[in-house]
mmCIF file of C-alpha atoms in Angstrom:
data_model
loop_
_atom_site.group_PDB
_atom_site.id
_atom_site.type_symbol
_atom_site.label_atom_id
_atom_site.label_comp_id
_atom_site.label_asym_id
_atom_site.label_seq_id
_atom_site.Cartn_x
_atom_site.Cartn_y
_atom_site.Cartn_z
ATOM 1 C CA MET A 1 105.203 129.320 104.651
ATOM 2 C CA ILE A 2 107.152 126.497 103.988
ATOM 3 C CA ASP A 3 107.605 124.535 100.975
ATOM 4 C CA TYR A 4 107.239 121.338 102.083
ATOM 5 C CA ALA A 5 107.704 119.639 98.263
ATOM 6 C CA ILE A 6 111.250 120.858 98.234
ATOM 7 C CA LEU A 7 112.285 120.453 101.329
ATOM 8 C CA SER A 8 115.106 117.681 101.693
ATOM 9 C CA CYS A 9 115.508 114.778 103.651
ATOM 10 C CA ARG A 10 117.280 116.567 106.147
ATOM 11 C CA THR A 11 115.549 119.637 106.016
ATOM 12 C CA LEU A 12 112.667 117.327 107.519
ATOM 13 C CA ASN A 13 114.267 115.523 109.945
ATOM 14 C CA MET A 14 115.138 119.125 112.008
ATOM 15 C CA LEU A 15 111.368 119.353 112.301
ATOM 16 C CA THR A 16 110.492 117.352 115.330
ATOM 17 C CA ARG A 17 107.950 114.639 115.697
ATOM 18 C CA ARG A 18 104.760 116.208 117.283
ATOM 19 C CA HIS A 19 105.001 117.635 113.784
ATOM 20 C CA PHE A 20 103.540 114.493 112.363
ATOM 21 C CA THR A 21 100.917 113.583 115.224
ATOM 22 C CA LYS A 22 97.447 113.597 113.743
ATOM 23 C CA GLY A 23 96.502 117.145 113.201
ATOM 24 C CA ILE A 24 98.909 119.182 115.762
ATOM 25 C CA VAL A 25 99.965 121.311 112.854
ATOM 26 C CA GLY A 26 98.992 123.779 111.253
ATOM 27 C CA SER A 27 82.098 108.135 80.853
ATOM 28 C CA LEU A 28 83.519 106.899 82.792
ATOM 29 C CA PHE A 29 82.700 103.048 81.813
ATOM 30 C CA ALA A 30 83.705 103.782 78.334
ATOM 31 C CA SER A 31 87.146 104.247 79.309
ATOM 32 C CA GLN A 32 86.991 100.811 81.067
ATOM 33 C CA VAL A 33 86.306 98.767 78.324
ATOM 34 C CA GLU A 34 89.733 98.833 76.966
ATOM 35 C CA GLY A 35 90.758 97.010 79.638
ATOM 36 C CA PHE A 36 90.442 92.989 79.565
ATOM 37 C CA ALA A 37 88.455 91.395 82.674
ATOM 38 C CA GLY A 38 90.873 88.103 84.154
ATOM 39 C CA ILE A 39 93.806 86.815 82.901
ATOM 40 C CA LYS A 40 93.420 83.483 82.240
ATOM 41 C CA GLY A 41 95.510 82.629 79.222
ATOM 42 C CA LEU A 42 98.668 84.569 80.078
ATOM 43 C CA LYS A 43 102.337 83.108 80.850
ATOM 44 C CA LYS A 44 102.839 81.469 83.789
ATOM 45 C CA PRO A 45 106.479 81.793 86.204
ATOM 46 C CA SER A 46 108.536 79.101 86.834
ATOM 47 C CA VAL A 47 108.021 77.186 90.127
ATOM 48 C CA LEU A 48 111.121 78.206 92.462
ATOM 49 C CA ASP A 49 112.311 77.480 95.669
ATOM 50 C CA PRO A 50 111.379 80.493 98.156
ATOM 51 C CA ASP A 51 114.300 79.735 100.395
ATOM 52 C CA ARG A 52 116.461 79.833 97.048
ATOM 53 C CA GLY A 53 114.851 82.726 95.374
ATOM 54 C CA ILE A 54 115.649 83.993 91.336
ATOM 55 C CA GLU A 55 119.384 82.972 92.320
ATOM 56 C CA GLY A 56 120.408 86.089 90.874
ATOM 57 C CA LYS A 57 118.465 86.484 87.491
ATOM 58 C CA GLY A 58 116.520 89.563 88.366
ATOM 59 C CA TRP A 59 115.246 91.136 90.794
ATOM 60 C CA SER A 60 112.079 91.761 93.035
ATOM 61 C CA MET A 61 109.712 93.800 95.409
ATOM 62 C CA VAL A 62 107.420 92.806 97.352
ATOM 63 C CA VAL A 63 103.881 94.316 98.152
ATOM 64 C CA LEU A 64 101.877 93.471 101.680
ATOM 65 C CA PRO A 65 98.315 93.489 101.006
ATOM 66 C CA ASP A 66 96.045 95.239 103.896
ATOM 67 C CA THR A 67 97.129 93.759 107.581
ATOM 68 C CA GLN A 68 94.836 95.033 109.779
ATOM 69 C CA ASN A 69 93.165 91.566 110.589
ATOM 70 C CA TYR A 70 96.815 90.464 111.896
ATOM 71 C CA ALA A 71 97.163 93.509 114.310
ATOM 72 C CA LYS A 72 93.825 93.437 115.739
ATOM 73 C CA PHE A 73 94.065 90.094 117.387
ATOM 74 C CA ALA A 74 96.736 88.850 119.726
ATOM 75 C CA LYS A 75 97.085 85.829 118.322
ATOM 76 C CA ASN A 76 97.223 86.868 114.537
ATOM 77 C CA GLN A 77 100.049 89.574 115.364
ATOM 78 C CA GLN A 78 102.882 87.317 115.241
ATOM 79 C CA HIS A 79 102.194 86.422 111.502
ATOM 80 C CA PHE A 80 103.022 89.894 110.128
ATOM 81 C CA ASP A 81 106.243 89.443 112.339
ATOM 82 C CA LEU A 82 106.708 86.311 110.737
ATOM 83 C CA MET A 83 106.010 88.117 106.971
ATOM 84 C CA THR A 84 108.545 90.636 107.441
ATOM 85 C CA GLU A 85 111.170 88.878 109.001
ATOM 86 C CA TRP A 86 110.778 86.251 106.340
ATOM 87 C CA ILE A 87 111.120 89.437 103.800
ATOM 88 C CA ARG A 88 114.388 90.417 105.864
ATOM 89 C CA ASP A 89 116.072 87.192 105.432
ATOM 90 C CA HIS A 90 114.996 86.202 101.857
ATOM 91 C CA ILE A 91 115.980 90.028 100.604
ATOM 92 C CA GLY A 92 119.518 88.390 98.825
ATOM 93 C CA ALA A 93 118.264 84.886 97.543
ATOM 94 C CA TRP A 94 114.649 87.108 96.032
ATOM 95 C CA ASN A 95 117.280 90.523 94.726
ATOM 96 C CA ILE A 96 114.428 92.370 97.051
ATOM 97 C CA LYS A 97 115.252 96.193 96.259
ATOM 98 C CA ALA A 98 111.820 97.524 97.756
ATOM 99 C CA VAL A 99 108.687 96.259 99.766
ATOM 100 C CA LEU A 100 105.945 98.501 98.876
ATOM 101 C CA HIS A 101 102.154 97.898 102.220
ATOM 102 C CA GLU A 102 99.294 98.491 100.211
ATOM 103 C CA GLY A 103 97.648 100.285 103.549
ATOM 104 C CA ASP A 104 95.139 99.327 106.398
ATOM 105 C CA PHE A 105 98.031 98.601 108.829
ATOM 106 C CA VAL A 106 94.776 98.335 111.534
ATOM 107 C CA GLU A 107 91.263 97.967 111.794
ATOM 108 C CA GLN A 108 90.417 100.804 114.226
ATOM 109 C CA ASN A 109 92.873 104.002 114.183
ATOM 110 C CA ASP A 110 91.686 105.177 117.517
ATOM 111 C CA ILE A 111 89.895 103.085 119.885
ATOM 112 C CA LYS A 112 90.649 102.717 123.810
ATOM 113 C CA GLU A 113 89.247 98.857 124.147
ATOM 114 C CA GLY A 114 88.706 96.646 121.100
ATOM 115 C CA GLY A 115 86.617 96.862 119.050
ATOM 116 C CA GLY A 116 84.079 93.665 119.730
ATOM 117 C CA ARG A 117 82.984 90.625 118.313
ATOM 118 C CA GLY A 118 84.693 89.955 114.359
ATOM 119 C CA TRP A 119 86.157 93.614 115.298
ATOM 120 C CA GLY A 120 89.187 92.558 117.714
ATOM 121 C CA GLU A 121 90.306 92.037 121.064
ATOM 122 C CA GLN A 122 93.289 94.482 120.664
ATOM 123 C CA ASN A 123 92.536 98.777 120.975
ATOM 124 C CA SER A 124 94.479 100.940 118.703
ATOM 125 C CA ALA A 125 97.912 101.760 120.530
ATOM 126 C CA SER A 126 98.346 97.725 120.582
ATOM 127 C CA GLN A 127 97.255 97.408 116.723
ATOM 128 C CA TRP A 128 99.661 100.309 115.786
ATOM 129 C CA ARG A 129 102.376 99.069 118.062
ATOM 130 C CA SER A 130 102.210 95.677 116.291
ATOM 131 C CA ALA A 131 102.068 97.039 112.748
ATOM 132 C CA GLN A 132 105.051 99.357 113.648
ATOM 133 C CA ARG A 133 106.961 96.340 115.237
ATOM 134 C CA SER A 134 106.415 94.097 112.521
ATOM 135 C CA MET A 135 107.643 96.792 109.412
ATOM 136 C CA SER A 136 110.889 97.806 111.837
ATOM 137 C CA THR A 137 112.126 94.322 111.284
ATOM 138 C CA LEU A 138 113.112 95.576 107.595
ATOM 139 C CA TYR A 139 114.525 98.727 108.466
ATOM 140 C CA GLY A 140 118.035 99.303 107.579
ATOM 141 C CA HIS A 141 117.492 95.883 105.155
ATOM 142 C CA VAL A 142 115.215 97.301 102.349
ATOM 143 C CA PRO A 143 113.160 100.242 101.707
ATOM 144 C CA THR A 144 110.259 99.981 102.667
ATOM 145 C CA ILE A 145 107.327 102.371 100.562
ATOM 146 C CA LEU A 146 104.127 102.989 102.508
ATOM 147 C CA THR A 147 100.177 104.109 101.691
ATOM 148 C CA THR A 148 97.264 104.831 104.387
ATOM 149 C CA GLY A 149 93.981 102.749 104.268
ATOM 150 C CA ASN A 150 90.663 104.497 105.149
ATOM 151 C CA HIS A 151 91.272 101.556 108.561
ATOM 152 C CA ASP A 152 94.054 103.991 109.138
ATOM 153 C CA TYR A 153 92.027 107.176 109.509
ATOM 154 C CA GLY A 154 89.402 108.756 112.562
ATOM 155 C CA ILE A 155 87.756 105.965 115.558
ATOM 156 C CA ARG A 156 87.061 103.426 112.954
ATOM 157 C CA ASN A 157 87.154 103.940 110.109
ATOM 158 C CA ALA A 158 87.724 107.404 108.268
ATOM 159 C CA GLU A 159 85.137 109.489 109.837
ATOM 160 C CA THR A 160 87.987 112.389 109.657
ATOM 161 C CA ARG A 161 91.456 112.816 107.817
ATOM 162 C CA GLU A 162 93.086 112.599 111.762
ATOM 163 C CA THR A 163 95.731 109.265 112.173
ATOM 164 C CA GLN A 164 97.710 107.712 114.477
ATOM 165 C CA PHE A 165 100.415 106.560 111.032
ATOM 166 C CA ASN A 166 102.849 108.938 111.703
ATOM 167 C CA ASN A 167 103.151 108.380 115.291
ATOM 168 C CA HIS A 168 104.157 105.039 114.500
ATOM 169 C CA PHE A 169 105.883 105.662 110.468
ATOM 170 C CA GLY A 170 107.884 108.627 110.553
ATOM 171 C CA LEU A 171 109.891 109.794 107.970
ATOM 172 C CA THR A 172 113.453 108.926 108.814
ATOM 173 C CA ASP A 173 112.573 105.772 110.606
ATOM 174 C CA ASN A 174 113.861 103.784 108.231
ATOM 175 C CA PRO A 175 117.414 105.118 107.400
ATOM 176 C CA LEU A 176 117.424 103.544 103.779
ATOM 177 C CA VAL A 177 113.675 105.646 102.854
ATOM 178 C CA CYS A 178 115.509 109.033 104.386
ATOM 179 C CA ASP A 179 118.252 108.997 106.925
ATOM 180 C CA GLY A 180 118.005 112.799 108.151
ATOM 181 C CA LYS A 181 121.420 113.563 105.718
ATOM 182 C CA GLY A 182 119.730 113.743 102.152
ATOM 183 C CA GLY A 183 120.428 109.836 101.499
ATOM 184 C CA GLY A 184 117.533 107.288 101.315
ATOM 185 C CA ILE A 185 115.689 106.899 98.381
ATOM 186 C CA TRP A 186 112.498 109.639 99.208
ATOM 187 C CA ARG A 187 112.638 112.321 96.820
ATOM 188 C CA GLU A 188 109.890 114.760 97.848
ATOM 189 C CA GLY A 189 106.530 114.469 100.105
ATOM 190 C CA PHE A 190 102.977 116.395 99.463
ATOM 191 C CA PRO A 191 101.298 117.831 103.273
ATOM 192 C CA ASN A 192 98.795 115.946 104.914
ATOM 193 C CA SER A 193 95.332 117.233 105.764
ATOM 194 C CA PHE A 194 96.827 118.913 108.725
ATOM 195 C CA GLY A 195 99.885 120.359 107.038
ATOM 196 C CA ALA A 196 102.538 118.041 107.531
ATOM 197 C CA VAL A 197 104.935 116.539 105.238
ATOM 198 C CA THR A 198 104.752 112.408 106.069
ATOM 199 C CA LEU A 199 104.776 109.290 104.265
ATOM 200 C CA GLU A 200 100.994 110.007 103.165
ATOM 201 C CA ASN A 201 101.996 111.388 99.913
ATOM 202 C CA ALA A 202 105.820 110.760 98.649
ATOM 203 C CA LEU A 203 107.659 110.315 96.194
ATOM 204 C CA TYR A 204 110.423 107.566 95.906
ATOM 205 C CA THR A 205 112.954 106.735 93.070
ATOM 206 C CA PHE A 206 115.915 104.021 92.845
ATOM 207 C CA ASP A 207 118.176 102.621 90.133
ATOM 208 C CA ALA A 208 117.372 99.329 89.661
ATOM 209 C CA PRO A 209 119.859 96.193 88.679
ATOM 210 C CA ASP A 210 119.063 95.846 85.206
ATOM 211 C CA GLY A 211 118.997 99.758 84.706
ATOM 212 C CA ARG A 212 115.939 101.081 84.974
ATOM 213 C CA LYS A 213 115.077 104.239 86.810
ATOM 214 C CA MET A 214 112.208 103.352 89.356
ATOM 215 C CA LEU A 215 109.640 105.917 90.695
ATOM 216 C CA VAL A 216 107.165 105.169 92.891
ATOM 217 C CA LEU A 217 104.421 107.394 93.697
ATOM 218 C CA SER A 218 102.481 106.940 97.209
ATOM 219 C CA LEU A 219 99.154 108.561 97.910
ATOM 220 C CA GLU A 220 97.029 108.697 100.725
ATOM 221 C CA TRP A 221 93.494 107.053 101.350
ATOM 222 C CA GLY A 222 91.289 109.033 98.828
ATOM 223 C CA ALA A 223 93.517 111.467 97.588
ATOM 224 C CA ARG A 224 92.699 115.031 97.680
ATOM 225 C CA ASP A 225 92.092 117.078 94.687
ATOM 226 C CA GLU A 226 95.307 119.088 95.855
ATOM 227 C CA VAL A 227 97.063 115.827 96.068
ATOM 228 C CA VAL A 228 96.241 114.672 92.512
ATOM 229 C CA GLU A 229 97.866 118.196 91.086
ATOM 230 C CA TRP A 230 101.000 117.859 92.916
ATOM 231 C CA ALA A 231 101.330 114.056 91.608
ATOM 232 C CA LYS A 232 100.678 115.488 88.450
ATOM 233 C CA SER A 233 103.211 118.495 88.552
ATOM 234 C CA VAL A 234 105.671 115.978 89.872
ATOM 235 C CA LEU A 235 105.476 113.404 87.226
ATOM 236 C CA ALA A 236 105.569 116.846 84.349
ATOM 237 C CA LYS A 237 109.372 117.259 85.998
ATOM 238 C CA GLN A 238 112.035 116.701 83.354
ATOM 239 C CA GLU A 239 113.919 114.280 85.808
ATOM 240 C CA TYR A 240 111.831 111.701 85.897
ATOM 241 C CA GLN A 241 110.569 111.822 82.504
ATOM 242 C CA ASP A 242 113.258 108.276 81.948
ATOM 243 C CA HIS A 243 111.330 106.564 84.972
ATOM 244 C CA PHE A 244 109.568 103.765 85.141
ATOM 245 C CA GLY A 245 106.487 104.463 87.217
ATOM 246 C CA ILE A 246 104.526 102.623 89.919
ATOM 247 C CA LEU A 247 101.767 104.407 91.555
ATOM 248 C CA LEU A 248 101.047 102.750 95.114
ATOM 249 C CA THR A 249 98.044 103.756 96.670
ATOM 250 C CA HIS A 250 94.763 101.833 98.747
ATOM 251 C CA ALA A 251 91.726 102.099 96.885
ATOM 252 C CA TYR A 252 92.019 101.958 92.798
ATOM 253 C CA LEU A 253 90.777 98.858 91.286
ATOM 254 C CA ASN A 254 88.385 96.289 92.539
ATOM 255 C CA GLY A 255 87.856 92.262 92.413
ATOM 256 C CA ASP A 256 85.512 92.616 89.318
ATOM 257 C CA ASN A 257 88.656 94.194 87.621
ATOM 258 C CA LEU A 258 86.466 97.601 87.004
ATOM 259 C CA ARG A 259 87.842 100.739 88.871
ATOM 260 C CA ASP A 260 86.092 102.281 91.602
ATOM 261 C CA GLY A 261 83.531 104.935 90.317
ATOM 262 C CA THR A 262 82.692 102.945 87.087
ATOM 263 C CA LYS A 263 79.219 103.523 86.797
ATOM 264 C CA GLY A 264 76.545 101.481 88.874
ATOM 265 C CA HIS A 265 80.428 100.516 91.167
ATOM 266 C CA GLN A 266 80.642 102.560 94.478
ATOM 267 C CA SER A 267 81.611 99.367 96.713
ATOM 268 C CA GLY A 268 84.488 100.464 98.866
ATOM 269 C CA ASN A 269 84.451 103.993 96.792
ATOM 270 C CA PRO A 270 85.775 106.954 98.913
ATOM 271 C CA HIS A 271 83.265 109.141 97.660
ATOM 272 C CA THR A 272 81.121 106.738 100.068
ATOM 273 C CA TYR A 273 83.094 107.849 103.407
ATOM 274 C CA PRO A 274 83.145 110.820 105.669
ATOM 275 C CA THR A 275 86.180 111.602 104.239
ATOM 276 C CA GLY A 276 84.632 111.567 100.398
ATOM 277 C CA LYS A 277 81.885 113.922 101.744
ATOM 278 C CA ASN A 278 80.532 117.241 103.493
ATOM 279 C CA GLY A 279 83.007 119.483 101.481
ATOM 280 C CA GLN A 280 85.787 117.003 101.597
ATOM 281 C CA THR A 281 87.270 116.729 97.609
ATOM 282 C CA THR A 282 88.584 112.530 97.586
ATOM 283 C CA ASN A 283 89.418 110.687 94.176
ATOM 284 C CA ASP A 284 88.407 107.080 93.290
ATOM 285 C CA GLY A 285 89.744 104.598 91.156
ATOM 286 C CA THR A 286 88.426 106.015 87.340
ATOM 287 C CA GLU A 287 89.321 109.702 88.800
ATOM 288 C CA LEU A 288 93.436 108.612 89.584
ATOM 289 C CA TRP A 289 92.982 107.466 86.151
ATOM 290 C CA GLU A 290 91.854 109.855 84.240
ATOM 291 C CA LYS A 291 93.279 112.329 86.037
ATOM 292 C CA LEU A 292 96.935 111.191 86.637
ATOM 293 C CA VAL A 293 97.347 107.714 85.638
ATOM 294 C CA LYS A 294 96.568 107.766 82.490
ATOM 295 C CA VAL A 295 98.185 111.333 81.417
ATOM 296 C CA SER A 296 101.406 110.499 83.144
ATOM 297 C CA PRO A 297 104.142 108.689 80.611
ATOM 298 C CA GLN A 298 105.772 106.924 83.171
ATOM 299 C CA LEU A 299 103.366 105.118 85.103
ATOM 300 C CA LYS A 300 102.902 102.084 83.890
ATOM 301 C CA LEU A 301 101.863 99.628 87.397
ATOM 302 C CA VAL A 302 99.055 100.685 89.656
ATOM 303 C CA LEU A 303 98.872 98.610 93.045
ATOM 304 C CA ASN A 304 96.371 98.466 95.417
ATOM 305 C CA GLY A 305 94.880 96.462 98.121
ATOM 306 C CA HIS A 306 91.263 97.531 100.382
ATOM 307 C CA ILE A 307 88.782 95.384 98.246
ATOM 308 C CA MET A 308 87.474 91.511 99.869
ATOM 309 C CA GLY A 309 84.842 89.380 97.694
ATOM 310 C CA ARG A 310 87.563 87.907 95.370
ATOM 311 C CA HIS A 311 90.367 89.898 97.002
ATOM 312 C CA VAL A 312 91.966 89.955 93.324
ATOM 313 C CA GLY A 313 91.812 91.800 90.176
ATOM 314 C CA TYR A 314 94.084 93.005 87.000
ATOM 315 C CA ARG A 315 93.038 94.865 83.836
ATOM 316 C CA LYS A 316 95.770 96.818 81.289
ATOM 317 C CA ASP A 317 95.055 99.869 79.701
ATOM 318 C CA ALA A 318 96.539 101.833 76.900
ATOM 319 C CA ALA A 319 97.444 105.516 78.105
ATOM 320 C CA ASP A 320 97.156 108.269 76.407
ATOM 321 C CA GLY A 321 100.862 108.347 75.493
ATOM 322 C CA GLY A 322 99.909 104.767 74.266
ATOM 323 C CA HIS A 323 101.633 102.836 76.079
ATOM 324 C CA LYS A 324 99.549 99.449 78.532
ATOM 325 C CA VAL A 325 98.959 100.140 82.432
ATOM 326 C CA HIS A 326 99.278 97.272 84.263
ATOM 327 C CA GLN A 327 97.208 97.425 87.263
ATOM 328 C CA MET A 328 96.772 94.786 90.119
ATOM 329 C CA VAL A 329 94.272 94.572 93.108
ATOM 330 C CA PHE A 330 95.840 92.385 95.835
ATOM 331 C CA ASN A 331 94.226 92.087 99.561
ATOM 332 C CA ALA A 332 94.538 88.690 101.673
ATOM 333 C CA GLN A 333 92.980 90.373 104.957
ATOM 334 C CA GLY A 334 89.591 87.665 104.475
ATOM 335 C CA LEU A 335 91.705 84.597 103.294
ATOM 336 C CA GLY A 336 92.851 82.246 106.601
ATOM 337 C CA GLY A 337 89.224 81.722 108.110
ATOM 338 C CA GLY A 338 87.634 84.683 107.790
ATOM 339 C CA SER A 339 88.411 88.382 109.055
ATOM 340 C CA ASP A 340 86.653 87.874 112.270
ATOM 341 C CA GLU A 341 88.036 85.496 115.480
ATOM 342 C CA ARG A 342 87.954 82.865 113.364
ATOM 343 C CA GLY A 343 90.849 83.354 111.121
ATOM 344 C CA ASN A 344 94.216 83.593 111.243
ATOM 345 C CA GLY A 345 94.580 87.513 109.686
ATOM 346 C CA GLY A 346 95.148 86.596 105.839
ATOM 347 C CA ASP A 347 96.978 83.646 105.933
ATOM 348 C CA GLY A 348 100.470 85.459 105.697
ATOM 349 C CA TRP A 349 99.773 86.001 101.622
ATOM 350 C CA LEU A 350 102.458 88.344 100.429
ATOM 351 C CA ARG A 351 102.972 88.628 96.538
ATOM 352 C CA ILE A 352 106.564 89.037 95.369
ATOM 353 C CA LEU A 353 106.938 91.156 92.210
ATOM 354 C CA THR A 354 109.949 89.969 89.576
ATOM 355 C CA PHE A 355 111.752 92.000 87.076
ATOM 356 C CA GLU A 356 113.207 89.345 84.958
ATOM 357 C CA PRO A 357 116.852 88.818 83.489
ATOM 358 C CA ASN A 358 114.953 89.257 79.955
ATOM 359 C CA GLY A 359 114.312 93.023 80.351
ATOM 360 C CA LYS A 360 110.660 92.372 79.347
ATOM 361 C CA GLU A 361 108.634 90.869 81.448
ATOM 362 C CA LEU A 362 107.482 90.610 85.074
ATOM 363 C CA SER A 363 106.266 87.566 87.181
ATOM 364 C CA VAL A 364 103.829 87.705 89.930
ATOM 365 C CA ARG A 365 103.865 85.207 92.818
ATOM 366 C CA THR A 366 101.776 84.979 95.834
ATOM 367 C CA PHE A 367 103.872 83.082 98.405
ATOM 368 C CA SER A 368 102.968 82.578 102.207
ATOM 369 C CA PRO A 369 105.811 82.344 104.749
ATOM 370 C CA LEU A 370 103.004 81.007 107.280
ATOM 371 C CA ARG A 371 101.768 78.596 104.658
ATOM 372 C CA GLN A 372 105.136 77.658 104.281
ATOM 373 C CA LYS A 373 106.102 77.137 108.483
ATOM 374 C CA LEU A 374 102.734 74.778 108.435
ATOM 375 C CA GLY A 375 103.383 72.536 105.969
ATOM 376 C CA LYS A 376 100.944 73.695 103.821
ATOM 377 C CA ASP A 377 101.073 74.938 99.999
ATOM 378 C CA MET A 378 102.997 78.099 100.121
ATOM 379 C CA TRP A 379 102.285 79.099 96.203
ATOM 380 C CA ASN A 380 99.231 80.185 95.331
ATOM 381 C CA THR A 381 99.231 79.313 91.626
ATOM 382 C CA GLY A 382 95.949 80.409 90.372
ATOM 383 C CA ASP A 383 95.051 82.448 87.544
ATOM 384 C CA ASP A 384 94.536 85.515 89.336
ATOM 385 C CA HIS A 385 97.938 85.324 91.815
ATOM 386 C CA ASP A 386 100.734 83.300 89.418
ATOM 387 C CA PHE A 387 101.211 84.901 85.758
ATOM 388 C CA VAL A 388 103.481 87.318 83.236
ATOM 389 C CA VAL A 389 103.074 90.650 82.038
ATOM 390 C CA SER A 390 105.263 92.321 78.996
ATOM 391 C CA VAL A 391 106.630 95.416 80.651
#
């Protein structure tokens, strides 16, 4: 049996692309009261010219929220193109070292015709091609770190664990992630539900300009128990003990600043989807906190999308080691006129996380290349979109 966890980037490249297609291969509320709801009173980051960026002062990562509403309408697909083109063209200005996508690349994973009124007129093949095209703009320019969302599985919405994600986002597509020769930021992965090592569950590390050793752990939608156990075992390795860790997953925190699974709060909880029923294991935000985040001293930041409503949320909690963990949800899919045919897919919003040169602060800014192009307010300076936290 292949030990997928220790396969090198070069070895995995020898596996044919067909191995990564869908299915071919083989109480808790009390624990949340430490976090504070809302972020009013936090320091605001400085206002910057988006085209000039940080001018060499610090370094950044960019977070892309759910992009399904760009993919499902032909008229909106160009907006996701614009977002990734802007990132590519401003890598130097913002000293961007990684781009993270929070999942839900498409509205429906496997439909042959458009989803109907409000659900888009594009079939799944068109949606996946659009997402692939937009993301490929970044390949060879900046590392891309991806996670999967509920809409990336099943037919329309996580009816099964089958996905076309791996047909369009292969391990070696971006050479800065894995070049097939041992290079790139990808370190190891854990098999998906069908036994293939893909980008669904992956560990990445890189050295940041400020000397930090960065680690990003990306976990599949509603991570299975065995995935969480793998993640814990990876973080227990001695070689990663001195890293600044980030967990990237689709569902974790909600817009009311509570984690999925909080008593009486089940909106968007992975346990309510077919992939979390019928004997299948899954883990919600509270379970990820209890089993993985709070017991892993490297994890200092959690990023997720998924939830609509307020679209944003933030909380800070003390982990078992005493350090603080910042947890943020950011999802713009319903902005820009709504998520149906009236909307533009999400107003082009993306999030820029800048590690400041003082080594102590992380500035969170929310920017829209689309609104910049249209001559509208391009910065969202609301409290939930524009703030500074201590790291």
